[in-house]
Structure formats: structure tokens, C-alpha cells
Amino acid sequence: MRGRDPLLGQLLDRRYRIDAPIARGGMSMVYRCLDVRLDRPVAVKVMDPKFAADPQFLSRFEFEARAVARLKHPGLVAVYDQGLDDELAFLVMELVEGGTLRELLRERGPMPPHAARSVAEPVLDALAVAHAAGLVHRDIKPENVLISDAGEVKIADFGLVRAVAASHTTSSSVILGTAAYLSPEQVASGTADARSDVYAMGVMLFEMLTGRTPFTGDSSLAIAYQRIEHDVPPPSRFIAGVPAEFDDLVLGATRNDPSQRFPTAGAMAAELRAAATSLELPAYRVPAPRRSAEHASAQQRPAPTAQTARAPAAAPTVAVTAVAAPAAAPTTQHRTAQHPAGPNPTKVVTGLMARPAAPQPVTPPPRPPAPEPHRQPDFSAHRRRSRRTTLVWLLIVLVLALLVGIGGWWMGSGRYTAIPPIDGLDKNGAVTAIQNAGLATTIRGQYSDDAPVDAVLGTDPPEGSQVDPDSTVAVLVSLGRPAVPELAPGTDVDQARERLRSASLQPMDGGEIFSVDAPLGTVAALDPAPGTTVSVGSPVKVVR
């Protein structure tokens, strides 16, 4: 059993109280904290203690934090502060209450195009702002894309990889970044520019559409080096129904040669918007994952206390006042009357400074004569009429506001229907639940390595989405693991590849052999053989 984190309850830099862990990475830990000075929740990334003794890292860490803090965009996680407390370098950021894209993909699986667009577009817009300021992220991945409970999409961790790269604690042979999303130039030479972020965005868009990354391997290094030799395949090879426009987006972002990619995140965002317009994709609010680490950390927050831990207070202010006292009295100090005071009350100290003359009695000034009363005109009837007029106008305004509110609700969310939750239901139960919400349904099979046949995987659009009452909602049902389809010798190669993609398999060129059953250029065999059960996305060689 893992012991209690020793940092919990500690006060970083005499300001940030560490309340609960949110996420652990290879080089850092992210905590939910309370800024006791401003009384607001924040996220604090605490780096591995080994970095605190590295001046190169600390210098780059501070520089990158300042650069990112200057950026202003709703799609960027705001940076509030950075510092060093004993052996801990830390970065203070906006707390996004929700979860990560990784957690959402884990909960719901592949996204339909309209949902993928609603994630990718704000991330690309935020990257465009950073790229214009000369900053490169270098580690775009679903773990660094945050989705708030309000549907906001933000990118986090700008500049962290560059700071670590500057560290003497990092070997020059280490490839920095996450293997599945690295660009070929990052793998080959470690260099990165805006087009490297574009490549990672293409890979992430591929994953949103298919539920998997384009390359697999036995190790991170093997995965990283595959992209040097192979292009990212179009997502439609793995998931039927992906539009050609999204295939083009992925391919345009992930060319091996950087000069052939979209030159900037802004250019890719413009192409994404054009595709969305062409496909008439609906606006969509991305849901936050239900079971996220951030939500779990919120349950661990300590209850508020009367006094929050903080740094020692400064010395109280002292005001010295000379007052008169009887001639024979010794030097004394008198306290003022006891009144409630704040944490740093001002102390008033009184004492004998000199022997003054006896005080003279003070005669109060004479009270001025009271003015003679005079008659006031009778305004009562006018007031009653004014009150009635005011009430009438107030009633009219309230009625108009109510009508406008009802109309706005109907034109906004009121005319839409929410897809009901279907967690735990079987196929028939899911169909019934959706039909009871007034929506039409259809059943759509989807291959799955984990779910048994006929298990409900979700809906398209996802549950909780607001849709037009005339919409048809697809209930996604598991087909189990795919099997290599039966293809007779002599089948057209393009037709065979399409059959394999429809089965969520990846066709690959298997070369040529001599066959008495298959004319030249047609399918002679498949490897693995037809009927073999394999995993989703498995490669199948088409032998001609």
C-alpha cells in the first residue's frame, strides 16, 4: 500500500497549501492547492527534487514560465506563479475543474467528427497564439488537453519539455516528449518548431477519431522510430465513416517532411473550419470525463478551518501618543477598550511624556434653537398615483422579460433533447431509454477488444449531448474482436483493402507470389488467414 504523500498539508513558498494529488508524471506531480493569500484553488506542478539543484533547469524553467504567463487566450491554461521552495521547483497554474482528453477517450472511445472538431479547434487556436509569440509546446498529447465541466478546452504544460531539455540531469541520448506523438525530426535530431506541434496535433486528431494511435511497438523507442520510416495512415482505414476531409487533415498535418505539413497551427485550424463547414458539422459542447483524477481530488480537499496555515505575520504597527496625566502619577500604559480585531491589530500605547498644566474644563457649545415647524404640502395622493404607475410598468417589464426568457430558452437549449445516460443497460434497455426520451434509434456494430459481443459501448452522439428531437441516435454495440474476412482468391485488391478497413483492420502490402487461382494483380492470400480472430487495428498482409 502506498504511504501518505509527505507534501499533503504543506505550505509551498508560505502561500500554496497542498490539498490533494491530481496527476503523476515522469518528472513531476500535479496537486490541487489553495492559494491562501487570495483564497482561490489552483493547480501546482511540483518538479522532481533532482531539478532544484540544476541552475540550467531553473533558469529555463523561470524563463518559460514568464513567457507563457504573458500569453492570453481562453484555450491556454493560465500560469500564475513559479518558484523554488527548498528542494522543490514548482509552477502555479489555473485549476481546470474537469478532466483530461485522455480520461474522456478512456470513458467514451472514438469520437465522431463533430466532437473531434470541438476539441481540436480551440487547441489549434491556442497553439497559433503561442507560435506567433515564438513558443513551441513540444509535448502535445491527450494528457495535456484539459476539458472543464463547462465545456472549455485548454492546453497545458507549455515550455516544460524545453526546460527539462536544458537540464544537466537529462542525458543527451534521451528523446524528450511522448513517443506516440513525437514528430520525425524530434526523434531524429531532437529539434522542434511549430510544425512539430502540428504533427502531434495530427496524431492526436487520428487518435480522437479512431481510439488508438497510428503506430504500435514493443517499446517507446520502437514506436518513436516507426514514424521516420512510415507515414501516418488515414483514420478511415481503422474506423468506417470517417470523412475524407478528416483523412486529409490528418495526412496534411503528419507528413514526414516538415515542409509538406501545414506550416502553422493557424493554417491547420483554418482547414479544420473549412472541413466543418463543408460537412455541416453541428456545434458541440465537449463533455468533461465523469471519472477524472481532478474530480477525485476535489473529494479529498480538507474542510475549511477558522485559521488557514500561512507565513508568520509581520510585526504589528505601534502608535505612540502623548496624553496628560495627574502630576504625581508614575509612567503607565493603558489598554484601549477591547474590540474585535483582525489578524494584525494596531496597538495604541499611551504614556506620560511630560508634566503638563492641569486640564481646563471644556464648556460644551450652546445648542442652536430648534427651527419653527412649518406646514408641509399634502403629497399623499400624488405618491399613491406614482406608486400605481411604477407597479404597472414593473409588471410590464417582468412579463416582457419572461417572454424573452422563454423564447431564448426555446431557441437555445429548450428546442433540443438530451441523450439520456445508458450506463449499465443492455442493448434493448438502451434503445428503450433513448426512445422514451423522444428520439429515434438505430443499432450500429463496433469492434472491440475488451467488450463482449452485444455489450453496449455508448451512443453516437455521446450521451448527454443536446440534439434536435428529429435526430436519430446510434446505439453502439460490441461486435467483439474482429476476424480476418473471407476473401476468395482473385478478389480485387482495392476491394479487399476496403473489406479489411470495414472490419477495423489495417491492410498492408504483402508482396507478390505465384498463384494458379488468382490472376496477376489480384488477391492471392491474406496473412493472417481468413477467419483468424485478431485485435482491432491489427495489420493484415494482402498478398498478390
XYZ file of C-alpha atoms in Angstrom:
544
model
C 0.000 0.000 0.000
C 1.428 3.409 -0.959
C 2.078 5.684 2.037
C 0.663 9.129 2.526
C 2.267 11.818 0.367
C 4.502 13.827 2.729
C 3.709 17.061 0.845
C -0.020 16.932 1.635
C -0.945 19.746 4.001
C 2.398 21.530 3.484
C 2.629 25.201 2.523
C 4.751 25.891 -0.556
C 6.508 29.244 -0.529
C 4.393 30.157 2.547
C 1.439 30.607 0.190
C 0.181 27.442 -1.548
C -1.360 24.779 0.687
C -1.125 21.317 -0.906
C -4.527 19.633 -0.555
C -4.670 16.592 -2.858
C -2.772 14.918 -5.717
C -4.251 15.173 -9.212
C -1.773 13.509 -11.571
C 1.694 11.986 -11.513
C 4.142 12.213 -14.408
C 7.665 11.005 -15.003
C 9.219 14.330 -13.970
C 6.591 15.983 -11.792
C 3.456 15.741 -9.693
C 0.377 17.953 -10.056
C -1.563 18.895 -6.926
C -4.798 20.658 -6.152
C -3.762 23.527 -3.861
C -5.213 26.561 -2.155
C -3.612 29.964 -2.595
C -4.072 31.119 0.999
C -3.224 34.707 0.120
C -6.017 35.075 -2.459
C -8.208 32.230 -1.124
C -8.573 30.547 -4.500
C -7.937 26.974 -5.683
C -5.012 26.488 -8.047
C -3.122 23.636 -9.687
C 0.554 23.371 -8.754
C 3.048 21.272 -10.697
C 5.896 20.231 -8.399
C 9.015 19.070 -10.223
C 11.175 16.133 -9.171
C 13.600 17.329 -6.450
C 16.599 16.485 -8.649
C 15.844 19.561 -10.790
C 16.079 22.010 -7.862
C 19.893 21.757 -7.781
C 20.270 22.337 -11.527
C 20.803 26.046 -12.339
C 20.340 25.458 -16.077
C 16.910 23.940 -15.490
C 15.856 26.635 -13.011
C 16.876 29.415 -15.378
C 14.976 27.894 -18.324
C 12.019 26.986 -16.078
C 11.687 30.604 -14.939
C 12.106 31.958 -18.471
C 9.473 29.636 -19.954
C 7.017 30.334 -17.122
C 7.308 34.071 -17.690
C 6.887 33.679 -21.436
C 3.753 31.535 -21.078
C 2.302 33.826 -18.388
C 2.324 36.668 -20.931
C 0.110 34.728 -23.337
C -3.617 35.469 -23.252
C -6.048 33.009 -24.839
C -9.047 31.082 -23.452
C -7.548 27.875 -24.824
C -4.350 28.195 -22.760
C -4.134 27.191 -19.110
C -3.111 30.395 -17.329
C 0.201 30.479 -15.453
C 0.057 32.458 -12.190
C 3.411 31.955 -10.476
C 6.594 29.891 -10.285
C 9.220 29.468 -7.656
C 11.602 27.341 -5.635
C 10.831 26.197 -2.090
C 13.756 24.388 -0.502
C 14.298 21.438 -2.913
C 11.056 21.839 -4.858
C 10.705 23.808 -8.082
C 7.036 24.483 -8.763
C 4.686 26.100 -11.264
C 1.301 27.552 -10.230
C -1.456 27.345 -12.817
C -5.167 27.857 -13.291
C -7.131 24.919 -11.871
C -9.336 23.491 -14.624
C -12.135 21.628 -12.872
C -12.986 18.737 -15.162
C -10.572 16.211 -16.635
C -8.238 15.354 -19.498
C -8.881 14.297 -23.058
C -7.136 11.028 -22.199
C -9.739 10.330 -19.498
C -12.569 11.213 -21.893
C -11.238 8.867 -24.593
C -10.870 6.128 -21.991
C -14.508 6.587 -20.926
C -16.155 7.021 -24.326
C -13.828 5.661 -27.009
C -13.502 7.141 -30.514
C -15.155 10.481 -31.200
C -17.429 11.372 -34.103
C -16.070 14.145 -36.363
C -18.129 16.943 -34.789
C -16.798 16.101 -31.315
C -13.187 15.773 -32.524
C -13.503 19.153 -34.214
C -14.789 20.749 -30.984
C -11.639 19.582 -29.176
C -9.087 20.249 -31.916
C -10.230 23.740 -32.901
C -9.635 25.557 -29.556
C -6.332 23.717 -29.080
C -5.146 24.768 -32.538
C -6.257 28.365 -31.928
C -4.329 28.420 -28.641
C -1.251 26.923 -30.311
C -1.461 29.585 -33.037
C -1.222 32.319 -30.373
C 1.778 30.618 -28.767
C 3.506 30.009 -32.096
C 3.054 33.684 -33.010
C 4.893 34.529 -29.774
C 7.744 32.165 -30.692
C 6.810 29.380 -28.262
C 6.614 25.677 -29.158
C 4.846 23.183 -26.903
C 6.810 20.013 -27.846
C 4.538 17.611 -25.963
C 1.004 17.784 -27.404
C -0.947 14.735 -26.198
C -4.378 13.936 -24.704
C -2.981 14.110 -21.157
C -2.136 17.793 -21.709
C -5.541 18.744 -23.124
C -7.933 19.688 -20.314
C -11.733 19.783 -20.609
C -13.629 21.738 -17.980
C -17.036 20.905 -16.580
C -18.293 23.959 -18.500
C -17.080 22.504 -21.817
C -13.946 24.651 -22.167
C -10.951 23.020 -23.868
C -7.459 24.148 -22.830
C -3.858 23.091 -23.466
C -1.426 22.843 -20.533
C 2.306 22.366 -19.875
C 3.790 24.838 -22.359
C 7.575 25.047 -22.217
C 8.106 22.268 -19.678
C 9.891 19.946 -22.113
C 12.230 22.734 -23.177
C 13.113 23.453 -19.557
C 13.867 19.790 -18.921
C 15.929 19.648 -22.117
C 18.149 22.411 -20.719
C 18.770 20.407 -17.549
C 22.138 18.792 -16.870
C 20.219 15.933 -15.239
C 18.884 14.833 -18.648
C 21.077 12.618 -20.802
C 21.746 13.863 -24.306
C 20.654 10.472 -25.613
C 17.158 10.762 -24.122
C 14.311 11.634 -26.503
C 12.152 14.196 -24.698
C 8.417 14.140 -25.254
C 5.884 11.334 -25.536
C 6.826 8.668 -28.073
C 3.405 8.228 -29.692
C 3.152 11.939 -30.619
C 6.739 12.891 -31.487
C 7.470 14.241 -34.949
C 10.126 12.537 -37.096
C 12.527 15.477 -36.647
C 12.202 15.283 -32.851
C 13.096 11.585 -32.996
C 15.936 12.003 -35.483
C 17.637 15.152 -34.180
C 15.721 16.463 -31.175
C 14.832 19.693 -32.991
C 11.299 21.090 -32.897
C 9.389 24.061 -34.266
C 5.732 24.963 -34.796
C 5.389 22.210 -37.420
C 6.347 19.633 -34.776
C 3.311 20.700 -32.747
C 1.224 20.446 -35.934
C 2.437 16.844 -36.387
C 1.446 15.972 -32.813
C -1.975 17.569 -33.390
C -2.432 15.346 -36.454
C -1.604 12.251 -34.398
C -3.962 13.362 -31.630
C -6.763 14.000 -34.151
C -6.140 10.493 -35.531
C -6.498 9.088 -32.004
C -9.683 11.037 -31.292
C -11.278 9.612 -34.458
C -10.063 6.017 -34.094
C -9.458 5.484 -30.374
C -5.824 4.435 -30.984
C -2.505 5.915 -32.049
C -1.174 5.196 -35.550
C 1.955 3.300 -34.520
C 2.455 0.443 -32.080
C 5.577 -1.297 -30.833
C 7.263 -3.211 -28.050
C 8.884 -0.099 -26.568
C 8.605 3.674 -26.648
C 11.764 3.828 -28.756
C 10.342 1.368 -31.300
C 7.136 3.419 -31.542
C 9.097 6.641 -31.952
C 11.314 5.353 -34.756
C 8.427 3.929 -36.802
C 7.390 7.423 -37.887
C 10.742 8.003 -39.553
C 10.090 5.099 -41.928
C 6.280 5.216 -42.271
C 3.597 7.809 -42.903
C 0.619 8.091 -40.583
C -2.246 6.200 -42.282
C -5.658 7.841 -42.829
C -8.021 7.253 -39.888
C -10.730 5.883 -42.208
C -8.645 2.711 -42.537
C -9.483 1.892 -38.937
C -12.949 3.357 -38.393
C -15.611 3.278 -41.072
C -17.408 6.557 -41.688
C -14.528 8.988 -41.120
C -14.997 11.692 -43.791
C -12.348 12.167 -46.450
C -11.899 15.752 -45.248
C -10.649 14.471 -41.881
C -8.358 11.967 -43.586
C -6.848 14.903 -45.476
C -6.454 16.915 -42.260
C -4.551 14.117 -40.546
C -2.347 13.433 -43.566
C -1.671 17.140 -44.128
C -0.501 17.517 -40.532
C 1.658 14.387 -40.329
C 3.834 14.382 -43.435
C 7.333 13.139 -42.628
C 8.840 16.157 -44.344
C 8.015 19.233 -42.203
C 7.922 21.462 -45.291
C 4.943 19.477 -46.610
C 2.826 19.878 -43.456
C 0.523 22.733 -42.533
C 3.068 25.474 -41.806
C 1.342 26.658 -38.618
C -1.387 25.650 -36.202
C -3.408 28.571 -37.561
C -3.291 27.107 -41.076
C -4.471 23.729 -39.784
C -7.271 25.418 -37.810
C -8.436 27.224 -40.957
C -8.528 23.911 -42.856
C -10.448 22.289 -39.987
C -13.056 25.054 -40.053
C -13.404 24.712 -43.824
C -13.952 20.954 -43.444
C -16.542 21.512 -40.708
C -18.412 23.979 -42.917
C -18.304 21.633 -45.903
C -19.591 18.722 -43.800
C -22.138 20.928 -41.991
C -20.911 19.666 -38.633
C -23.105 20.819 -35.731
C -21.796 22.904 -32.868
C -20.985 20.662 -29.929
C -20.082 21.178 -26.292
C -17.434 18.677 -25.282
C -18.356 16.863 -22.051
C -15.813 16.556 -19.272
C -14.981 13.000 -18.224
C -17.103 11.820 -15.321
C -14.446 9.807 -13.528
C -11.433 12.106 -13.667
C -8.465 12.483 -11.351
C -9.370 16.135 -10.840
C -12.889 15.242 -9.721
C -11.432 12.649 -7.353
C -9.013 15.241 -5.924
C -11.941 17.583 -5.244
C -13.377 14.964 -2.890
C -10.111 14.914 -0.933
C -9.978 18.622 -0.163
C -9.755 19.356 3.567
C -12.691 21.090 5.211
C -12.218 24.853 5.662
C -10.828 25.840 9.055
C -11.136 29.021 11.052
C -7.458 29.822 10.541
C -5.598 28.875 7.372
C -1.929 27.999 7.680
C 0.275 30.805 6.391
C 3.612 32.546 6.821
C 4.416 34.289 10.122
C 2.797 37.716 10.330
C 4.832 40.915 10.253
C 5.354 42.908 13.466
C 2.239 44.866 14.438
C 2.122 48.609 13.914
C 2.595 50.675 17.092
C 1.192 54.174 17.507
C 2.652 56.282 20.383
C 0.517 59.106 21.784
C 1.317 61.749 24.454
C -1.530 62.340 26.893
C -2.000 64.309 30.084
C -1.914 62.570 33.460
C -2.016 63.606 37.117
C 1.241 65.176 38.280
C 2.033 62.529 40.839
C 1.197 59.543 38.671
C 4.032 57.251 37.585
C 4.678 56.318 33.971
C 1.937 53.870 32.954
C 0.457 52.089 29.911
C -3.275 51.857 29.382
C -5.107 49.481 27.026
C -7.954 50.770 24.984
C -11.352 49.126 25.304
C -11.448 45.553 23.959
C -12.896 45.382 20.420
C -12.690 42.588 17.835
C -9.524 42.984 15.778
C -8.105 41.409 12.632
C -5.019 39.186 12.490
C -2.648 42.202 12.730
C -4.352 44.680 15.123
C -2.853 48.092 15.636
C -1.711 48.549 19.264
C -2.251 52.012 20.802
C 0.254 52.666 23.600
C -0.352 55.671 25.868
C 2.081 57.071 28.452
C 3.237 60.140 30.383
C 5.590 62.195 28.198
C 5.783 65.461 30.287
C 4.198 67.132 33.277
C 1.527 69.402 31.737
C -0.626 72.072 33.397
C -3.873 70.939 34.928
C -6.502 70.451 32.278
C -9.098 73.189 31.899
C -12.772 72.225 31.897
C -14.345 72.336 28.472
C -17.740 74.017 28.178
C -19.955 72.465 25.531
C -21.170 74.884 22.852
C -24.731 76.176 23.254
C -27.380 74.111 21.457
C -28.837 76.029 18.498
C -32.540 76.868 18.814
C -34.856 74.383 17.140
C -36.367 75.697 13.894
C -40.012 76.509 13.955
C -42.147 73.847 12.332
C -43.816 74.794 9.088
C -46.626 73.213 7.163
C -45.757 70.634 4.504
C -47.972 70.312 1.434
C -50.009 67.041 1.229
C -48.241 64.816 -1.306
C -50.079 61.565 -0.345
C -52.416 61.447 -3.327
C -49.529 62.093 -5.741
C -47.466 59.356 -4.091
C -50.287 56.824 -4.448
C -50.648 57.586 -8.154
C -46.874 57.387 -8.674
C -46.733 54.027 -6.842
C -49.514 52.577 -9.035
C -47.759 53.772 -12.218
C -44.475 52.224 -11.074
C -46.163 48.898 -10.300
C -47.835 48.812 -13.725
C -44.538 49.428 -15.541
C -42.746 46.888 -13.353
C -45.376 44.269 -14.229
C -44.986 45.023 -17.955
C -41.195 44.677 -17.744
C -41.477 41.367 -15.876
C -43.902 39.940 -18.446
C -41.652 41.006 -21.322
C -38.589 39.520 -19.596
C -40.463 36.247 -19.052
C -41.476 36.079 -22.717
C -37.941 36.863 -23.874
C -36.548 34.236 -21.491
C -38.941 31.551 -22.711
C -38.164 32.433 -26.320
C -34.421 32.406 -25.686
C -34.667 29.074 -23.886
C -36.635 27.600 -26.789
C -34.266 28.975 -29.424
C -31.309 27.785 -27.332
C -31.443 24.601 -25.285
C -35.213 24.242 -24.985
C -35.755 23.025 -28.514
C -33.137 20.305 -28.070
C -33.321 16.956 -26.312
C -30.555 15.492 -24.175
C -29.451 11.956 -24.976
C -30.119 10.028 -21.740
C -27.442 8.026 -19.876
C -27.343 4.327 -20.768
C -24.574 3.116 -18.465
C -25.219 -0.433 -17.337
C -28.071 -1.082 -19.789
C -28.181 -3.882 -22.331
C -28.946 -3.274 -25.984
C -32.728 -3.379 -25.625
C -32.671 -1.263 -22.473
C -30.531 1.378 -24.164
C -32.862 1.551 -27.156
C -35.886 1.873 -24.868
C -34.262 4.626 -22.786
C -33.447 6.694 -25.872
C -36.892 6.155 -27.398
C -38.504 7.187 -24.108
C -36.630 10.479 -24.474
C -38.471 11.008 -27.769
C -35.556 10.184 -30.065
C -35.287 7.670 -32.898
C -32.634 4.970 -32.596
C -30.561 2.669 -34.714
C -28.103 -0.088 -33.801
C -24.516 0.218 -35.017
C -21.939 -2.500 -34.516
C -18.415 -1.616 -33.481
C -15.493 -3.973 -32.974
C -13.957 -4.051 -29.503
C -11.069 -5.971 -27.959
C -12.493 -5.732 -24.444
C -16.297 -5.697 -24.524
C -18.231 -8.951 -25.092
C -20.491 -9.322 -28.114
C -23.716 -7.277 -27.853
C -22.438 -5.207 -24.913
C -23.397 -1.540 -25.206
C -20.345 0.664 -25.852
C -22.127 4.026 -25.901
C -24.056 6.225 -28.288
C -23.309 8.455 -31.253
C -23.632 11.346 -30.493
C -22.416 10.642 -26.921
C -24.885 10.513 -24.045
C -25.621 13.924 -22.554
C -25.378 15.629 -25.961
C -28.134 18.084 -26.866
C -29.683 17.050 -30.203
C -32.636 18.012 -32.343
C -35.762 15.967 -31.467
C -35.834 14.673 -35.071
C -32.315 13.224 -34.732
C -31.512 9.534 -34.860
C -29.186 8.284 -32.144
C -26.993 5.270 -32.835
C -26.577 2.742 -30.030
C -23.036 1.385 -30.374
C -22.964 -2.359 -29.742
C -19.847 -4.507 -29.486
C -19.133 -6.946 -32.297
C -16.329 -8.465 -30.246
C -12.842 -8.846 -31.657
C -12.646 -8.700 -35.459
C -11.848 -11.696 -37.649
C -9.968 -11.532 -40.923
C -12.748 -11.534 -43.566
C -13.195 -14.364 -46.053
C -11.895 -13.231 -49.446
C -11.793 -15.555 -52.409
C -8.584 -15.725 -54.474
C -8.864 -13.313 -57.386
C -10.638 -10.570 -55.390
C -9.770 -7.051 -56.478
C -7.032 -5.629 -54.228
C -8.814 -2.300 -53.574
C -11.992 -4.153 -52.702
C -10.052 -6.402 -50.312
C -8.480 -3.414 -48.589
C -11.900 -1.816 -48.153
C -13.266 -5.023 -46.596
C -10.355 -5.115 -44.155
C -10.855 -1.481 -43.139
C -14.555 -2.117 -42.599
C -13.524 -4.858 -40.173
C -11.331 -2.318 -38.298
C -8.160 -3.946 -39.620
C -5.165 -2.352 -41.298
C -4.359 -3.666 -44.790
C -0.669 -3.883 -45.658
C 1.193 -4.834 -48.798
C 2.254 -8.490 -48.563
C 4.179 -8.638 -51.817
C 3.594 -10.984 -54.767
C 3.546 -14.762 -55.140
C 2.726 -17.133 -57.934
C -0.864 -18.456 -57.740
C -2.844 -20.660 -60.120
C -6.123 -19.385 -58.566
C -5.542 -15.626 -58.646
C -4.882 -13.632 -61.822
C -1.917 -11.277 -61.736
C -2.555 -8.195 -59.568
C -5.456 -9.683 -57.589
C -5.577 -11.125 -54.076
C -3.793 -14.477 -53.802
C -3.814 -14.819 -49.978
C -4.175 -12.969 -46.685
C -1.838 -13.179 -43.707
C -3.213 -13.947 -41.111
C -5.554 -16.324 -42.898
C -9.280 -15.546 -43.302
C -11.295 -16.405 -40.203
C -8.453 -15.661 -37.771
C -9.558 -13.583 -34.785
C -7.251 -10.619 -34.183
C -7.193 -7.332 -32.273
C -8.772 -4.105 -33.508
C -6.384 -2.302 -35.840
C -4.188 -5.346 -36.452
C -2.221 -5.318 -39.713
C -3.243 -7.873 -42.370
C -0.940 -8.541 -45.318
C -2.608 -8.628 -48.712
C -0.542 -10.989 -50.900
C -0.988 -10.559 -54.656
